[in-house]
């Protein structure tokens, strides 16, 4: 299981240790994302995958608090894409529906192979929390 | 024949062939099997035909282990025993529960489930259950109430059947009291099991009524059926010849006490609020219920104890979640906003709310906008526990009205129990996600030693006179005869070497019927 268990205690602990750094990171990543937004349509596609982006962002924030090293939009996009069955270049051309279907499939796949993560004790798939994290960085 | 022992002449000696001590599920199942036999039977029962506070107080005891019910509140001391208030849920133990599993110390029964099969079938009708099948296919309605469609069978559904619930003391009373060869003595407390001077043969049992009357029962063969705590207590109290207690030459009597720890252990938030869960719902009058468990292969691979999780819908806000929480307030605010912009139709929305603050918002959304009877599903778990010699019944210094030391219970659990439970939830959570059914929150903490505050037992008292072919490892042998004593047998869940996760009474009755067959052969 990725990153083991992210418990409330760990969240608080991580917050205590990271202090302002933990909160500052997404802001830096956001800057990176802005730079990235226009040249890579895949990123905007991935980032708009949620109908309720606010909800996803909250989950993403929780996740990034405990895994701050992933608070980096290009890194997240890479990680999400690397597990998808299509090459990144092909993904760029994929429409939103196709992308959604691929991601849904990947979520199930994550669960099947135990690639899950606990966020506030909820068992979620790695792909879904990374998508949430991406939403949080916007 | 029904006899009130208070009316017997002082110091009377009664002779019989078979003496059964205790008229609960086990004692009554045994007695019924003996109706019409060529030999005489005495059934000795502490209580009367109804509840009496004075008699019940004899069950008071001490708890020094994990938090547990007061000992006089988790069993009943009158004709019919604890079946006077049981819930009636039944299921045979699973095949794996009988096996010696190298990752579970002290596991293994002297026989397999298939050996008990015919006895389970007889027990099924004694407990007034439905057809003798626990196959999900038989009980599910694929259209209206199908089992959850998990992939690959790592998580499976199992079925419990519900007895009316049979009150053994009421349903079988007439049959027993009208049997010519059976004498039932009420108000009869067995206080000592007397033996010859080598403690190899029981000669008689001494009894006392609360009013001070005493009498003895001499028999060829004695069967203790006083319940999972009291069987051990009575052996420990019978210490005149064998000073550590009868059958206790290897310091095993009272040890390995097992209960089914039961607790709320997780919340399942379905992606589809209309997911049909009828098979799993416990509704008044329903005779079956589905529960989640793991496939044997998973238990073996992961080296876990066996588990059982029932699904309990949270149908009222405030039952579990506090309505005044920040989460609900913000939910209400959000709901107003959502109403203006459309119905909340997205799982992520719910999960977001769950993750923000409390876990109540998602359920509140479901409750307010989709299906008023449906909020979320809580997992209520009961698991097998590892036999633990430190979990035990001993004698307290306090005494009851008859001058007998009360029972002292030190209930303990093991790290593997907690680890198994947590792992089981991770697997269930993964499989729910994989099948697209929803997401699971695990409410068990991360360590192997602490338990949720909702931890309770289910009043299933097991293991204190465990069965093993080797006298160094068990109190009774495979025929439930106490090792080293030629004519003393034990009936009830105190003989279970492992508990399995399933309810015990069907197995108690199956073992009683099996013991009855054995005794019939011995006595005739
Ligand atoms: C609230 C509750 C709900 C339950 N629900 C379920 C369920 O859904 N499914 C399930 O399988 N099980 C359930 N059980 C457990 C079930 O009731 C017991 O497993 C079953 O009754 C045990 O049978 P027994 O004959 O071994 O003991 P008991 O039924 O307890 O009978 C023991 C008898 O021995 C008598 N006795 C005790 N000491 C002496 C003495 N010294 N001398 C003479 N007589 C004595 C007692 O008066 C009593 O009549 C439940 C129990 C409780 C308390």
Short mmCIF file of N, CA and C in Angstrom, two decimals, chain A residues 1 5 7-9 50-52 54-59 62 107-108 111-116 118-125 128-129 132, chain B residues 152 154 267-269 344-346 348-352 354-357 359 422-423 425-426 429-431 433-436 439-442 446:
data_model
loop_
_atom_site.label_atom_id
_atom_site.label_comp_id
_atom_site.label_asym_id
_atom_site.label_seq_id
_atom_site.Cartn_x
_atom_site.Cartn_y
_atom_site.Cartn_z
N UNK A 1 0.84 -1.20 0.00
CA UNK A 1 0.00 0.00 0.00
C UNK A 1 0.87 1.25 0.00
N UNK A 5 -0.39 4.09 6.00
CA UNK A 5 -1.65 4.65 6.46
C UNK A 5 -1.47 6.11 6.83
N UNK A 7 -2.97 8.58 8.94
CA UNK A 7 -3.99 8.73 9.96
C UNK A 7 -4.14 10.19 10.33
N UNK A 8 -5.24 10.48 11.05
CA UNK A 8 -5.47 11.84 11.52
C UNK A 8 -4.28 12.31 12.36
N UNK A 9 -3.75 11.37 13.20
CA UNK A 9 -2.63 11.71 14.06
C UNK A 9 -1.43 12.10 13.20
N UNK A 50 -13.24 16.33 -12.65
CA UNK A 50 -14.27 16.25 -11.61
C UNK A 50 -15.41 17.23 -11.87
N UNK A 51 -16.61 16.74 -11.66
CA UNK A 51 -17.74 17.65 -11.75
C UNK A 51 -17.76 18.55 -10.51
N UNK A 52 -17.31 17.99 -9.40
CA UNK A 52 -17.28 18.78 -8.16
C UNK A 52 -15.83 18.95 -7.76
N UNK A 54 -14.30 21.21 -6.14
CA UNK A 54 -14.05 21.64 -4.77
C UNK A 54 -13.92 20.44 -3.84
N UNK A 55 -14.80 19.49 -4.04
CA UNK A 55 -14.76 18.29 -3.19
C UNK A 55 -13.45 17.56 -3.38
N UNK A 56 -13.08 17.40 -4.64
CA UNK A 56 -11.84 16.69 -4.93
C UNK A 56 -10.65 17.43 -4.33
N UNK A 57 -10.69 18.74 -4.41
CA UNK A 57 -9.57 19.52 -3.91
C UNK A 57 -9.36 19.30 -2.42
N UNK A 58 -10.45 19.13 -1.71
CA UNK A 58 -10.32 18.93 -0.26
C UNK A 58 -9.63 17.59 0.03
N UNK A 59 -10.03 16.58 -0.68
CA UNK A 59 -9.37 15.28 -0.50
C UNK A 59 -7.90 15.40 -0.88
N UNK A 62 -5.83 17.05 1.79
CA UNK A 62 -5.54 16.12 2.89
C UNK A 62 -4.40 15.19 2.51
N UNK A 107 -8.66 3.30 -11.58
CA UNK A 107 -9.07 3.26 -10.16
C UNK A 107 -9.34 1.83 -9.73
N UNK A 108 -10.15 1.12 -10.51
CA UNK A 108 -10.51 -0.27 -10.18
C UNK A 108 -9.25 -1.13 -10.13
N UNK A 111 -7.38 -0.64 -6.97
CA UNK A 111 -7.99 -1.40 -5.86
C UNK A 111 -7.64 -2.88 -5.99
N UNK A 112 -7.68 -3.35 -7.22
CA UNK A 112 -7.40 -4.78 -7.43
C UNK A 112 -6.00 -5.14 -6.98
N UNK A 113 -5.05 -4.27 -7.26
CA UNK A 113 -3.65 -4.60 -6.94
C UNK A 113 -3.17 -3.96 -5.63
N UNK A 114 -4.11 -3.53 -4.83
CA UNK A 114 -3.75 -3.02 -3.51
C UNK A 114 -3.03 -1.68 -3.57
N UNK A 115 -3.13 -0.97 -4.71
CA UNK A 115 -2.49 0.35 -4.77
C UNK A 115 -3.48 1.36 -4.21
N UNK A 116 -3.60 1.29 -2.89
CA UNK A 116 -4.56 2.16 -2.22
C UNK A 116 -3.84 2.97 -1.17
N UNK A 118 -4.72 5.36 2.53
CA UNK A 118 -5.76 5.78 3.48
C UNK A 118 -5.68 7.28 3.66
N UNK A 119 -6.75 7.95 3.35
CA UNK A 119 -6.83 9.38 3.60
C UNK A 119 -7.93 9.58 4.64
N UNK A 120 -7.54 10.08 5.79
CA UNK A 120 -8.49 10.20 6.90
C UNK A 120 -9.25 8.89 7.13
N UNK A 121 -8.51 7.80 7.06
CA UNK A 121 -9.03 6.44 7.29
C UNK A 121 -9.91 5.90 6.17
N UNK A 122 -10.16 6.69 5.14
CA UNK A 122 -10.89 6.17 3.98
C UNK A 122 -9.92 5.47 3.05
N UNK A 123 -10.29 4.33 2.54
CA UNK A 123 -9.42 3.60 1.63
C UNK A 123 -9.72 4.07 0.20
N UNK A 124 -8.75 4.74 -0.39
CA UNK A 124 -8.95 5.32 -1.72
C UNK A 124 -7.88 4.80 -2.68
N UNK A 125 -8.14 4.92 -3.97
CA UNK A 125 -7.16 4.44 -4.93
C UNK A 125 -6.08 5.51 -5.14
N UNK A 128 -7.03 8.00 -7.85
CA UNK A 128 -8.05 9.00 -7.49
C UNK A 128 -7.52 10.06 -6.54
N UNK A 129 -6.66 9.65 -5.59
CA UNK A 129 -6.16 10.70 -4.69
C UNK A 129 -5.20 11.62 -5.42
N UNK A 132 -7.18 14.05 -7.23
CA UNK A 132 -7.67 15.04 -6.25
C UNK A 132 -6.55 16.03 -5.91
N UNK B 152 -13.95 -11.84 -8.18
CA UNK B 152 -12.96 -12.88 -7.82
C UNK B 152 -13.18 -13.58 -6.48
N UNK B 154 -12.82 -12.73 -3.32
CA UNK B 154 -11.96 -12.54 -2.13
C UNK B 154 -12.85 -12.20 -0.94
N UNK B 267 -17.19 2.39 8.10
CA UNK B 267 -18.36 2.96 7.44
C UNK B 267 -18.21 2.75 5.94
N UNK B 268 -19.23 2.24 5.35
CA UNK B 268 -19.23 2.00 3.90
C UNK B 268 -20.15 3.03 3.27
N UNK B 269 -19.57 3.80 2.37
CA UNK B 269 -20.35 4.82 1.68
C UNK B 269 -20.56 4.34 0.24
N UNK B 344 -27.07 17.03 -5.54
CA UNK B 344 -25.72 16.48 -5.42
C UNK B 344 -25.71 15.05 -5.96
N UNK B 345 -25.11 14.88 -7.09
CA UNK B 345 -25.19 13.57 -7.73
C UNK B 345 -23.84 12.88 -7.80
N UNK B 346 -22.86 13.44 -7.17
CA UNK B 346 -21.51 12.95 -7.41
C UNK B 346 -20.89 12.42 -6.13
N UNK B 348 -17.91 12.11 -5.33
CA UNK B 348 -16.79 12.91 -4.82
C UNK B 348 -17.26 14.03 -3.91
N UNK B 349 -18.39 14.54 -4.26
CA UNK B 349 -18.97 15.59 -3.42
C UNK B 349 -19.15 15.04 -1.99
N UNK B 350 -19.73 13.88 -1.94
CA UNK B 350 -19.96 13.26 -0.63
C UNK B 350 -18.64 12.99 0.07
N UNK B 351 -17.76 12.40 -0.65
CA UNK B 351 -16.49 12.03 -0.03
C UNK B 351 -15.74 13.28 0.43
N UNK B 352 -15.82 14.30 -0.36
CA UNK B 352 -15.20 15.56 0.03
C UNK B 352 -15.72 15.98 1.41
N UNK B 354 -17.13 14.25 3.62
CA UNK B 354 -16.69 13.30 4.63
C UNK B 354 -15.29 13.63 5.08
N UNK B 355 -14.45 13.92 4.14
CA UNK B 355 -13.05 14.12 4.47
C UNK B 355 -12.76 15.48 5.09
N UNK B 356 -13.61 16.45 4.79
CA UNK B 356 -13.35 17.79 5.31
C UNK B 356 -13.32 17.81 6.82
N UNK B 357 -14.36 17.27 7.39
CA UNK B 357 -14.52 17.54 8.82
C UNK B 357 -14.98 16.30 9.54
N UNK B 359 -17.79 12.76 9.43
CA UNK B 359 -18.22 11.75 8.47
C UNK B 359 -19.73 11.83 8.24
N UNK B 422 -8.17 -5.42 11.17
CA UNK B 422 -7.81 -4.25 10.36
C UNK B 422 -7.56 -4.66 8.91
N UNK B 423 -6.82 -5.75 8.77
CA UNK B 423 -6.50 -6.23 7.42
C UNK B 423 -7.78 -6.61 6.67
N UNK B 425 -10.60 -5.29 6.92
CA UNK B 425 -11.25 -4.07 6.45
C UNK B 425 -10.53 -3.48 5.25
N UNK B 426 -9.22 -3.57 5.28
CA UNK B 426 -8.48 -3.07 4.12
C UNK B 426 -8.88 -3.86 2.88
N UNK B 429 -12.40 -2.96 1.90
CA UNK B 429 -12.36 -1.61 1.31
C UNK B 429 -11.85 -1.66 -0.12
N UNK B 430 -10.79 -2.44 -0.34
CA UNK B 430 -10.25 -2.54 -1.69
C UNK B 430 -11.26 -3.19 -2.64
N UNK B 431 -11.90 -4.22 -2.15
CA UNK B 431 -12.83 -4.94 -3.03
C UNK B 431 -14.10 -4.13 -3.31
N UNK B 433 -14.08 -0.90 -3.59
CA UNK B 433 -13.60 0.05 -4.58
C UNK B 433 -13.45 -0.61 -5.94
N UNK B 434 -12.88 -1.80 -5.93
CA UNK B 434 -12.61 -2.52 -7.18
C UNK B 434 -13.92 -2.84 -7.92
N UNK B 435 -14.94 -3.19 -7.15
CA UNK B 435 -16.21 -3.53 -7.78
C UNK B 435 -17.04 -2.28 -8.07
N UNK B 436 -16.48 -1.12 -7.75
CA UNK B 436 -17.19 0.13 -8.00
C UNK B 436 -18.39 0.32 -7.09
N UNK B 439 -16.81 3.35 -1.14
CA UNK B 439 -15.55 3.47 -0.40
C UNK B 439 -15.80 3.13 1.06
N UNK B 440 -14.73 2.66 1.70
CA UNK B 440 -14.85 2.22 3.09
C UNK B 440 -13.92 3.02 3.98
N UNK B 441 -14.44 3.40 5.10
CA UNK B 441 -13.60 4.04 6.12
C UNK B 441 -13.35 3.02 7.21
N UNK B 442 -12.12 2.88 7.61
CA UNK B 442 -11.78 1.91 8.65
C UNK B 442 -11.68 2.63 9.99
N UNK B 446 -4.61 2.24 14.31
CA UNK B 446 -3.51 1.63 13.56
C UNK B 446 -2.71 0.61 14.36
#
